[in-house]
Coordinates of C-alpha atoms and ligand atoms in Angstrom, one line a residue:
M6 CA 3.0 26.2 -13.4
A7 CA 2.2 29.1 -15.7
G8 CA 0.9 27.8 -19.0
S9 CA 0.7 24.1 -18.1
C10 CA -2.2 22.1 -19.5
F11 CA -4.4 19.3 -18.3
V12 CA -6.1 16.5 -20.1
G13 CA -9.5 16.0 -18.5
E14 CA -10.7 12.9 -20.4
E15 CA -9.3 9.5 -21.3
I16 CA -6.1 9.7 -23.2
R17 CA -5.7 8.0 -26.5
V18 CA -2.2 7.4 -27.9
E19 CA -1.7 7.5 -31.6
S20 CA 1.3 5.3 -32.4
P21 CA 2.0 2.2 -34.5
D22 CA 3.1 0.6 -31.2
V23 CA -0.2 1.1 -29.4
I24 CA -3.4 -0.7 -30.3
Y25 CA -6.7 0.0 -28.6
T26 CA -9.5 -2.5 -29.0
D27 CA -12.9 -2.4 -27.3
T28 CA -11.5 -4.6 -24.5
E29 CA -7.8 -4.1 -24.4
I30 CA -4.8 -1.7 -24.8
L31 CA -1.8 -3.3 -26.3
S32 CA 1.5 -1.5 -25.9
Y33 CA 4.7 -2.6 -27.7
Y34 CA 7.3 -1.1 -25.4
N35 CA 11.1 -0.6 -25.5
Y36 CA 12.5 -1.0 -22.0
H37 CA 15.9 0.7 -21.9
D38 CA 18.6 0.2 -19.3
S39 CA 22.4 -0.5 -19.2
R40 CA 24.3 -3.6 -18.3
I41 CA 27.6 -3.2 -16.5
R42 CA 30.5 -5.6 -16.4
G43 CA 33.6 -4.3 -14.6
N44 CA 33.9 -0.7 -15.9
V45 CA 32.2 -1.5 -19.3
V46 CA 28.6 -0.3 -19.7
T47 CA 26.4 -1.5 -22.5
P48 CA 23.1 0.1 -23.2
T49 CA 20.3 -2.5 -23.4
T50 CA 16.8 -2.5 -24.9
E51 CA 14.2 -5.1 -24.2
R52 CA 11.1 -5.2 -26.3
L53 CA 8.1 -6.0 -24.1
V54 CA 4.4 -6.1 -24.8
F55 CA 1.8 -5.0 -22.2
K56 CA -1.9 -5.9 -22.5
T57 CA -4.3 -4.1 -20.3
Q58 CA -7.9 -5.0 -20.0
R59 CA -10.0 -1.8 -20.3
Q60 CA -13.2 -3.0 -18.7
L61 CA -13.5 -2.5 -15.0
P62 CA -14.6 -5.5 -13.0
K63 CA -17.2 -5.3 -10.3
T64 CA -14.9 -5.4 -7.3
G65 CA -15.3 -6.1 -3.6
L66 CA -13.0 -5.0 -0.8
L67 CA -12.8 -7.1 2.4
L68 CA -11.1 -5.6 5.4
V69 CA -9.6 -7.6 8.2
G70 CA -9.9 -5.4 11.2
W71 CA -12.9 -3.6 9.7
G72 CA -14.1 -2.1 13.0
G73 CA -10.8 -0.4 13.7
N74 CA -9.9 3.3 13.0
N75 CA -8.7 2.7 9.5
G76 CA -11.5 0.3 8.6
T77 CA -14.3 2.6 9.8
T78 CA -12.7 5.8 8.5
L79 CA -12.3 4.2 5.0
T80 CA -15.8 2.8 4.9
A81 CA -17.4 6.0 6.2
G82 CA -15.3 8.1 3.9
I83 CA -16.3 6.2 0.8
L84 CA -19.9 6.3 1.9
A85 CA -19.7 10.1 2.4
N86 CA -18.2 10.5 -1.1
K87 CA -20.8 8.2 -2.7
L88 CA -23.8 9.9 -1.1
N89 CA -22.1 13.3 -1.3
V90 CA -22.7 14.0 2.4
T91 CA -21.6 17.5 3.5
W92 CA -21.1 18.4 7.1
N93 CA -20.6 21.4 9.3
T94 CA -17.7 22.2 11.6
K95 CA -16.9 25.5 13.3
E96 CA -14.9 26.4 10.2
G97 CA -18.0 26.0 7.9
L98 CA -19.4 23.4 5.5
N99 CA -17.2 20.5 4.4
H100 CA -17.5 18.4 1.3
P101 CA -16.2 14.9 1.0
N102 CA -13.0 14.3 -1.0
Y103 CA -10.3 11.8 -1.7
L104 CA -7.3 13.9 -0.7
G105 CA -4.3 11.7 0.0
S106 CA -5.1 9.2 -2.8
I107 CA -2.7 9.3 -5.7
C108 CA -5.3 7.6 -7.9
K109 CA -7.9 10.3 -7.2
S110 CA -6.0 13.5 -6.3
V111 CA -2.7 13.4 -8.2
T112 CA -1.7 14.2 -11.8
M113 CA 1.2 12.9 -13.9
R114 CA 3.1 14.6 -16.7
I115 CA 2.2 13.1 -20.1
G116 CA 4.3 15.2 -22.4
I117 CA 4.3 18.7 -24.0
D118 CA 1.9 20.7 -26.1
D119 CA 2.7 22.7 -29.3
R120 CA 4.1 25.5 -27.2
F121 CA 6.5 23.0 -25.4
M122 CA 4.5 23.4 -22.2
P123 CA 4.0 20.3 -19.9
V124 CA 0.7 18.6 -20.0
Y125 CA -0.7 16.7 -17.1
A126 CA -3.5 14.1 -16.6
P127 CA -5.0 12.3 -13.7
L128 CA -3.9 8.6 -13.5
N129 CA -7.4 7.3 -14.3
N130 CA -7.3 9.1 -17.6
V131 CA -4.2 7.2 -18.6
V132 CA -5.6 3.7 -18.0
P133 CA -9.0 3.0 -16.6
L134 CA -9.0 2.7 -12.8
L135 CA -11.7 1.6 -10.3
N136 CA -13.8 4.3 -8.8
P137 CA -13.8 3.9 -5.0
D138 CA -17.4 4.8 -4.9
D139 CA -18.2 1.6 -6.8
L140 CA -16.4 -0.7 -4.3
E141 CA -18.5 -3.1 -2.3
I142 CA -17.1 -3.3 1.2
W143 CA -17.3 -5.8 4.1
G144 CA -15.0 -7.4 6.5
W145 CA -14.0 -9.2 9.7
D146 CA -13.3 -8.0 13.2
I147 CA -12.7 -9.7 16.5
S148 CA -14.9 -7.0 18.0
S149 CA -18.6 -7.5 17.2
V150 CA -19.4 -3.7 17.3
N151 CA -21.3 -2.6 14.2
M152 CA -19.6 -0.1 11.9
G153 CA -21.7 2.8 13.1
D154 CA -20.7 2.4 16.7
A155 CA -17.2 1.4 15.6
M156 CA -16.9 4.8 13.7
R157 CA -18.0 6.5 16.9
R158 CA -15.5 4.5 19.0
A159 CA -12.7 5.6 16.6
K160 CA -13.3 9.3 17.2
V161 CA -11.7 10.2 13.9
L162 CA -14.4 11.9 11.8
D163 CA -16.3 15.1 12.7
W164 CA -19.5 14.6 14.7
D165 CA -21.8 16.1 12.1
L166 CA -20.5 13.7 9.5
Q167 CA -20.8 10.7 11.9
R168 CA -24.3 11.7 12.7
Q169 CA -25.4 11.5 9.1
L170 CA -23.6 8.3 8.2
Y171 CA -24.5 6.4 11.4
S172 CA -27.8 4.8 10.3
N173 CA -26.2 3.3 7.2
L174 CA -23.1 2.1 9.0
K175 CA -24.9 0.5 12.0
E176 CA -26.4 -2.1 9.6
M177 CA -22.9 -3.4 8.8
L178 CA -21.8 -6.2 11.1
P179 CA -18.4 -7.7 10.9
W180 CA -17.9 -11.4 10.4
P181 CA -16.2 -13.2 13.3
S182 CA -12.5 -13.5 12.9
V183 CA -9.5 -15.5 13.9
Y184 CA -8.3 -14.5 17.4
V185 CA -5.3 -16.1 18.9
P186 CA -4.3 -14.1 21.9
E187 CA -0.6 -14.7 21.8
W188 CA -0.3 -13.0 18.4
I189 CA -1.4 -9.5 19.4
A190 CA -1.1 -7.5 22.6
A191 CA -2.8 -8.8 25.7
N192 CA -4.5 -5.4 26.0
Q193 CA -6.8 -6.3 23.0
S194 CA -8.5 -9.2 24.8
D195 CA -11.4 -7.0 26.1
R196 CA -12.7 -6.3 22.6
A197 CA -12.4 -9.8 21.3
D198 CA -16.0 -11.0 21.4
N199 CA -16.5 -12.0 17.8
C200 CA -14.2 -14.9 17.3
L201 CA -14.2 -18.0 15.2
K202 CA -14.0 -21.3 16.9
G203 CA -12.3 -24.5 15.8
T204 CA -9.1 -25.7 14.4
K205 CA -6.9 -23.7 12.1
K206 CA -8.2 -25.7 9.1
E207 CA -11.8 -25.1 10.2
M208 CA -11.1 -21.4 10.5
L209 CA -9.4 -21.3 7.1
N210 CA -12.5 -22.9 5.6
A211 CA -14.8 -20.4 7.3
L212 CA -12.8 -17.5 5.9
R213 CA -12.8 -19.0 2.4
Q214 CA -16.6 -19.5 2.7
N215 CA -17.0 -15.8 3.7
I216 CA -15.1 -14.7 0.6
K217 CA -17.1 -17.1 -1.6
D218 CA -20.5 -15.9 -0.2
F219 CA -19.5 -12.3 -0.5
K220 CA -18.5 -12.7 -4.1
N221 CA -21.6 -14.6 -5.0
S222 CA -24.1 -12.6 -3.1
R223 CA -22.8 -9.3 -4.6
R224 CA -22.1 -10.8 -8.0
L225 CA -18.5 -9.6 -7.9
D226 CA -15.9 -10.3 -10.5
K227 CA -13.0 -9.7 -8.1
V228 CA -12.3 -9.4 -4.4
V229 CA -9.3 -7.8 -2.8
V230 CA -8.5 -8.6 0.9
V231 CA -6.6 -6.0 3.0
W232 CA -5.2 -6.7 6.5
T233 CA -5.8 -3.5 8.6
A234 CA -6.1 -5.3 11.9
N235 CA -3.8 -5.0 14.7
T236 CA -0.1 -5.5 14.4
E237 CA 1.0 -9.0 15.3
K238 CA 4.3 -10.2 16.7
F239 CA 6.8 -11.6 14.2
A240 CA 6.4 -15.2 13.2
L241 CA 9.5 -17.4 13.5
I242 CA 10.4 -19.1 10.2
K243 CA 10.6 -22.7 11.0
P244 CA 11.8 -25.4 8.6
G245 CA 9.0 -27.9 8.0
V246 CA 6.3 -25.5 9.2
N247 CA 6.1 -22.3 7.2
D248 CA 9.2 -22.4 4.9
T249 CA 7.4 -23.9 1.8
A250 CA 3.9 -23.8 0.5
D251 CA 3.3 -27.5 1.1
N252 CA 4.7 -27.3 4.7
L253 CA 2.5 -24.3 5.4
L254 CA -0.7 -26.0 4.2
R255 CA 0.3 -29.1 6.2
A256 CA 0.9 -27.0 9.3
I257 CA -2.6 -25.6 9.0
E258 CA -4.0 -29.1 8.7
N259 CA -2.0 -30.0 11.8
N260 CA -3.4 -27.0 13.7
S261 CA 0.1 -25.6 14.3
S262 CA 0.3 -22.8 16.8
D263 CA 3.1 -21.3 14.6
I264 CA 0.6 -20.0 12.0
S265 CA -0.4 -16.4 12.7
P266 CA -4.0 -15.2 12.1
S267 CA -2.8 -12.9 9.3
T268 CA -1.0 -15.7 7.5
L269 CA -4.2 -17.8 7.8
F270 CA -6.1 -14.9 6.1
A271 CA -3.4 -14.6 3.4
V272 CA -3.7 -18.3 2.7
A273 CA -7.5 -18.2 2.6
S274 CA -7.3 -15.2 0.2
I275 CA -4.7 -16.8 -2.1
L276 CA -6.7 -20.1 -2.2
E277 CA -9.7 -18.1 -3.3
S278 CA -7.7 -16.3 -6.0
C279 CA -8.1 -12.9 -4.2
T280 CA -5.3 -10.3 -4.1
Y281 CA -4.1 -10.0 -0.5
I282 CA -2.5 -6.8 0.9
N283 CA -0.8 -6.6 4.3
G284 CA -1.2 -3.2 5.9
S285 CA 0.6 -4.0 9.1
P286 CA 4.3 -4.6 9.8
Q287 CA 4.3 -8.3 10.8
N288 CA 5.8 -10.9 8.5
T289 CA 2.5 -12.4 7.3
F290 CA 4.3 -13.4 4.1
V291 CA 6.4 -16.2 5.5
P292 CA 8.3 -18.0 2.7
G293 CA 5.6 -20.7 2.4
C294 CA 3.0 -18.0 1.8
I295 CA 5.0 -16.3 -0.9
E296 CA 5.5 -19.6 -2.6
L297 CA 1.8 -20.3 -2.4
A298 CA 1.0 -16.9 -4.0
E299 CA 3.6 -17.7 -6.8
R300 CA 2.1 -21.2 -7.3
C301 CA -1.5 -19.9 -7.5
R302 CA -0.4 -16.7 -9.5
V303 CA -2.3 -14.6 -7.0
L304 CA -1.0 -11.0 -6.3
I305 CA 0.2 -10.1 -2.9
A306 CA 1.6 -6.8 -1.5
G307 CA 2.9 -5.5 1.9
D308 CA 4.0 -4.7 4.4
D309 CA 2.7 -1.8 6.6
F310 CA 0.9 1.3 5.2
K311 CA 3.3 4.1 4.6
S312 CA 1.4 7.2 5.9
G313 CA 3.5 9.9 7.5
Q314 CA 6.8 9.7 9.3
T315 CA 8.3 7.0 7.0
K316 CA 7.3 8.9 3.9
I317 CA 9.2 12.0 5.2
K318 CA 12.1 9.9 6.3
S319 CA 12.5 8.4 2.8
V320 CA 12.4 11.9 1.3
L321 CA 14.8 13.5 3.8
S322 CA 17.4 10.8 3.7
D323 CA 17.3 10.9 -0.1
F324 CA 17.5 14.7 -0.1
L325 CA 20.4 14.8 2.4
I326 CA 22.5 11.9 1.1
N327 CA 21.9 12.7 -2.6
S328 CA 22.9 16.4 -1.9
G329 CA 26.3 15.0 -0.6
L330 CA 25.5 15.6 3.1
K331 CA 26.5 12.7 5.2
L332 CA 23.5 11.7 7.3
Q333 CA 24.8 10.3 10.6
S334 CA 21.8 10.1 12.9
V335 CA 18.1 9.7 12.5
V336 CA 15.9 9.6 15.6
S337 CA 12.1 9.4 15.5
Y338 CA 9.7 9.7 18.4
N339 CA 6.0 9.0 18.0
H340 CA 3.2 9.1 20.4
L341 CA -0.4 8.2 19.7
G342 CA -3.5 7.4 21.7
N343 CA -5.6 5.2 19.4
N344 CA -6.1 1.5 19.7
D345 CA -3.2 0.9 17.3
G346 CA -1.0 2.7 19.8
K347 CA -2.4 0.7 22.7
N348 CA -1.6 -2.5 20.8
L349 CA 1.9 -1.3 20.0
S350 CA 2.7 -0.6 23.6
A351 CA 3.5 -4.3 24.1
P352 CA 7.1 -5.1 23.3
E353 CA 6.5 -7.9 20.8
T354 CA 4.1 -5.9 18.6
F355 CA 6.3 -2.8 18.9
R356 CA 9.3 -4.9 17.7
S357 CA 7.4 -5.6 14.4
K358 CA 6.8 -1.9 13.9
E359 CA 10.4 -1.1 14.8
I360 CA 11.7 -3.6 12.2
S361 CA 9.3 -2.3 9.6
K362 CA 10.4 1.3 10.1
S363 CA 14.1 0.6 10.3
G364 CA 14.9 -0.3 6.7
V365 CA 13.8 2.9 5.1
I366 CA 17.2 4.6 4.7
D367 CA 19.1 1.4 3.7
D368 CA 19.0 1.7 -0.1
V369 CA 20.0 5.3 -0.3
V370 CA 23.0 4.6 2.1
R371 CA 24.0 1.5 0.3
A372 CA 24.0 3.3 -3.1
N373 CA 26.7 5.7 -1.9
R374 CA 30.1 4.2 -1.3
L375 CA 31.8 7.6 -1.6
M376 CA 30.4 8.6 1.9
Y377 CA 29.6 5.2 3.6
R378 CA 31.8 2.2 3.8
S379 CA 30.0 -1.1 3.1
D380 CA 29.6 -1.8 6.8
E381 CA 28.7 1.7 7.8
S382 CA 25.2 3.2 8.4
P383 CA 23.7 6.2 10.2
D384 CA 22.5 5.7 13.7
H385 CA 18.7 5.1 13.4
C386 CA 16.4 4.9 16.4
V387 CA 12.6 4.6 16.6
V388 CA 10.5 5.2 19.7
I389 CA 6.7 4.8 20.0
K390 CA 4.7 5.6 23.1
Y391 CA 1.0 5.2 23.9
V392 CA -0.6 8.4 25.1
P393 CA -4.4 8.0 25.2
Y394 CA -5.3 11.7 25.3
V395 CA -4.0 12.5 21.8
G396 CA -6.3 9.8 20.3
D397 CA -5.9 9.2 16.6
S398 CA -3.9 12.5 16.2
K399 CA -0.5 11.1 16.1
R400 CA 2.6 13.1 17.0
A401 CA 5.9 12.4 15.2
M402 CA 9.1 14.2 16.1
D403 CA 12.2 13.6 14.1
E404 CA 15.8 14.7 14.3
Y405 CA 18.2 14.3 11.4
I406 CA 21.9 15.2 11.9
S407 CA 24.3 15.3 8.9
E408 CA 27.9 16.2 8.5
I409 CA 28.5 19.0 6.0
F410 CA 31.4 20.8 4.4
M411 CA 34.6 21.1 6.4
G412 CA 33.4 19.6 9.6
G413 CA 30.1 21.4 9.9
R414 CA 26.9 19.9 11.3
N415 CA 23.4 20.2 10.0
T416 CA 20.5 19.4 12.3
I417 CA 16.9 19.3 11.1
S418 CA 14.1 18.8 13.6
M419 CA 10.5 18.5 12.8
H420 CA 7.2 18.0 14.5
N421 CA 4.2 16.5 12.7
T422 CA 0.7 16.3 14.1
C423 CA -1.9 14.4 12.0
E424 CA -4.9 12.1 12.3
D425 CA -3.3 8.8 11.5
S426 CA -6.4 7.1 10.0
L427 CA -7.2 10.1 7.7
L428 CA -3.7 9.5 6.1
A429 CA -4.0 5.7 6.0
A430 CA -7.6 5.4 4.5
P431 CA -6.7 6.9 1.1
I432 CA -3.5 4.8 1.0
I433 CA -5.7 1.7 1.5
L434 CA -7.8 2.8 -1.4
D435 CA -4.7 3.4 -3.6
L436 CA -3.4 0.0 -2.8
V437 CA -6.7 -1.6 -3.8
I438 CA -7.1 0.4 -7.0
L439 CA -3.5 -0.2 -8.1
A440 CA -3.5 -3.8 -7.1
E441 CA -6.7 -4.3 -9.1
L442 CA -5.1 -2.7 -12.1
C443 CA -2.1 -5.1 -11.8
T444 CA -4.5 -8.0 -12.1
R445 CA -5.8 -6.6 -15.4
V446 CA -2.2 -6.2 -16.9
Q447 CA -0.5 -9.1 -18.7
V448 CA 3.0 -8.9 -20.1
K449 CA 5.3 -10.8 -22.4
R450 CA 8.7 -10.5 -24.2
D451 CA 8.0 -9.7 -27.8
K452 CA 9.5 -13.0 -29.0
D453 CA 7.3 -15.1 -26.6
E454 CA 4.0 -16.6 -27.6
E455 CA 2.1 -16.3 -24.4
F456 CA 1.3 -13.4 -22.1
T457 CA 1.7 -13.9 -18.4
K458 CA 0.5 -12.1 -15.3
M459 CA 2.8 -9.7 -13.5
H460 CA 5.0 -11.2 -10.8
P461 CA 2.7 -12.0 -7.8
V462 CA 4.8 -9.9 -5.4
M463 CA 3.7 -6.4 -6.3
S464 CA 6.8 -4.3 -5.6
L465 CA 5.1 -1.6 -7.8
L466 CA 3.1 -0.6 -4.7
S467 CA 6.2 0.3 -2.7
F468 CA 5.3 4.0 -2.6
L469 CA 2.4 3.1 -0.3
L470 CA 4.2 0.6 2.0
K471 CA 6.8 1.1 4.7
S472 CA 8.6 -2.1 4.3
P473 CA 7.9 -3.2 0.7
Q474 CA 7.7 -6.8 -0.3
V475 CA 9.6 -7.5 -3.5
P476 CA 10.1 -10.6 -5.6
P477 CA 12.7 -12.9 -4.0
G478 CA 16.2 -11.6 -5.0
S479 CA 14.9 -8.2 -6.2
P480 CA 16.4 -5.0 -4.6
V481 CA 14.1 -3.0 -2.3
V482 CA 13.7 0.7 -3.2
H483 CA 12.7 2.9 -0.3
M484 CA 13.2 6.3 -1.8
L485 CA 9.8 7.9 -2.2
F486 CA 10.1 9.7 -5.6
P487 CA 11.7 6.7 -7.4
Q488 CA 8.8 4.7 -6.0
R489 CA 6.3 7.2 -7.2
Y490 CA 7.8 7.4 -10.7
A491 CA 7.9 3.6 -10.8
I492 CA 4.1 3.8 -10.7
T493 CA 3.6 6.7 -13.2
N494 CA 6.2 5.4 -15.6
F495 CA 4.5 2.0 -15.5
F496 CA 1.2 3.8 -16.4
K497 CA 3.1 5.4 -19.3
A498 CA 4.5 2.0 -20.4
L499 CA 1.0 0.6 -20.5
I500 CA 0.1 3.2 -23.2
G501 CA 3.5 3.0 -25.0
L502 CA 4.9 6.3 -23.8
P503 CA 8.5 6.8 -22.7
P504 CA 9.3 7.2 -19.0
E505 CA 9.5 10.7 -17.4
N506 CA 13.1 11.9 -17.9
F507 CA 13.0 15.5 -16.6
M508 CA 15.6 16.7 -19.1
M509 CA 13.3 19.2 -20.9
L510 CA 15.7 19.2 -23.8
E511 CA 13.1 21.0 -25.9
H512 CA 14.0 24.1 -23.9
K513 CA 17.7 23.5 -23.8
V514 CA 18.7 22.6 -27.3
P515 CA 18.9 25.8 -29.4
Ligands
LIG15 P1 -7.2 -0.2 15.3 O1 -6.7 -0.9 16.5 O2 -8.1 0.9 15.4 O3 -8.0 -1.3 14.4 C1 -7.6 -2.6 14.3 C2 -8.9 -3.5 14.3 O4 -8.4 -4.8 14.1 C3 -9.6 -3.5 15.6 O5 -11.0 -3.2 15.4 C4 -9.4 -4.9 16.2 O6 -10.6 -5.3 16.9 C5 -9.2 -5.7 14.9 N1 -8.5 -6.9 15.0 C6 -7.4 -7.3 15.8 N2 -7.0 -8.5 15.5 C7 -7.9 -9.0 14.6 C8 -8.0 -10.2 13.9 N3 -7.2 -11.2 14.1 N4 -9.0 -10.3 13.0 C9 -9.9 -9.3 12.7 N5 -9.8 -8.2 13.4 C10 -8.8 -8.0 14.3 O7 -5.9 0.1 14.4 P2 -5.8 1.1 13.1 O8 -5.4 2.4 13.5 O9 -7.0 0.9 12.3 O10 -4.6 0.4 12.4 C11 -4.7 -0.9 11.8 C12 -3.4 -1.4 11.4 O11 -2.8 -0.6 10.4 C13 -2.4 -1.5 12.6 O12 -1.6 -2.7 12.6 C14 -1.5 -0.3 12.3 O13 -0.1 -0.5 12.8 C15 -1.5 -0.4 10.8 N6 -1.0 0.9 10.2 C16 -1.8 2.0 10.4 C17 -1.3 3.2 9.9 C18 -2.1 4.5 10.1 O14 -1.6 5.6 9.7 N7 -3.3 4.5 10.6 C19 -0.1 3.3 9.2 C20 0.6 2.1 9.0 C21 0.1 0.9 9.5

């Protein structure tokens, strides 16, 4: 924008409501909303205090499914950035970057300058954020292949880059993991040569020991665990098994076959006080697991990285419905040829993905009773096919049909081709960076004595997740820009600034 400005260093707010110490930022914050009873609306203000630790902890990232396309692409991408490895393609010399990461590549509006022009800043100049180059990375995989060969197997990064990173990556060997064949597609069995043995309890202890050893040997302050392994089938919620935290722990003791590998990882992570993020669609966070996170005050987030098609869907459904056009049909076809696609070709794992993708237009439809009756929704169909030839370069084809003025029809069709893992890797980074920030933030109502941690279920990360987990009883927001402004307005709250309001009254009031 002509005349817009940029703050290229850490912001410092001057206000009686904001106190910076060497270790913390304290923000006394007025949270404004409205309470509605019948047709009577009362504006409300809640005085909150946020306390953000300024020092960045030494942080480790453990990836479950490390040797997959996402895991290797992320590891290699960070290494390339850290070592500033450049590489040649037929288009010329490439430099490493963090495009696709909102923490590294996006700015937010802070306010206006003396000429009433907007001023922007990167997120990490608002509050301190981890630098991905400083992350210590390791992980588990049911395939024993080292990260160098796993990167080659993935066929995602350019060859000249792979060539330069290979020797570093081949030294990285994944820890054995929990493999229970009935939880993922049968077609994955041929790569499962690195599997833990023993009962569920013994495997849980082995995972906990891995986390402890990693933390101690690297002298880490914090560890974040991310599931980027294959999609599992959905778990049935069974009373007495996974419905409460105690039942879940007892079921693990009893070696119950109803506990999925991903839930076992989540439990290990929570018991080791490590934030756990679920990047796949399955319902890892059974009620007992959420209760355990609440009890241990450990942050969790999920489900399913939101990389391409779902992002577009949450934007287009918002655009159409909030323009007053009645969206009636959404049909999405995908085909992809990577190992994720192979795993999703089995009906039970596909079903998990279908469920995860299906909720995305719900909130925008439910918010509009002028166009949709309470029992009415657009038709919504999702198809995914495995086509090996296209590899990681996923194709997404979508058709949106809406009813317009006076009986007209509006049909939008689109075709998207993109390397799936190059979209997912920066999203994993953002999840880790933002989740780590959440562990440094404490909050209280002004009148309360004690600060507490944020709610363990991090709905703040919804922008990055297809089927966002929210605290029990809280509404789910799928619309992309509200999700994004939830993050940037939260950043503003941490330094005592008002939320973005878009009114630009300084240019409208004479
Ligand atoms: P991938 O198949 O290339 O990698 C998954 C890895 O997990 C494999 O190396 C496999 O051996 C390993 N694995 C399977 N079960 C395991 C277990 N129990 N423990 C440890 N390792 C295990 O898949 P990917 O493309 O990297 O995607 C990973 C996950 O992320 C998938 O579930 C996918 O649906 C999800 N996801 C990906 C994207 C994207 O854009 N790439 C978007 C949303 C969600």
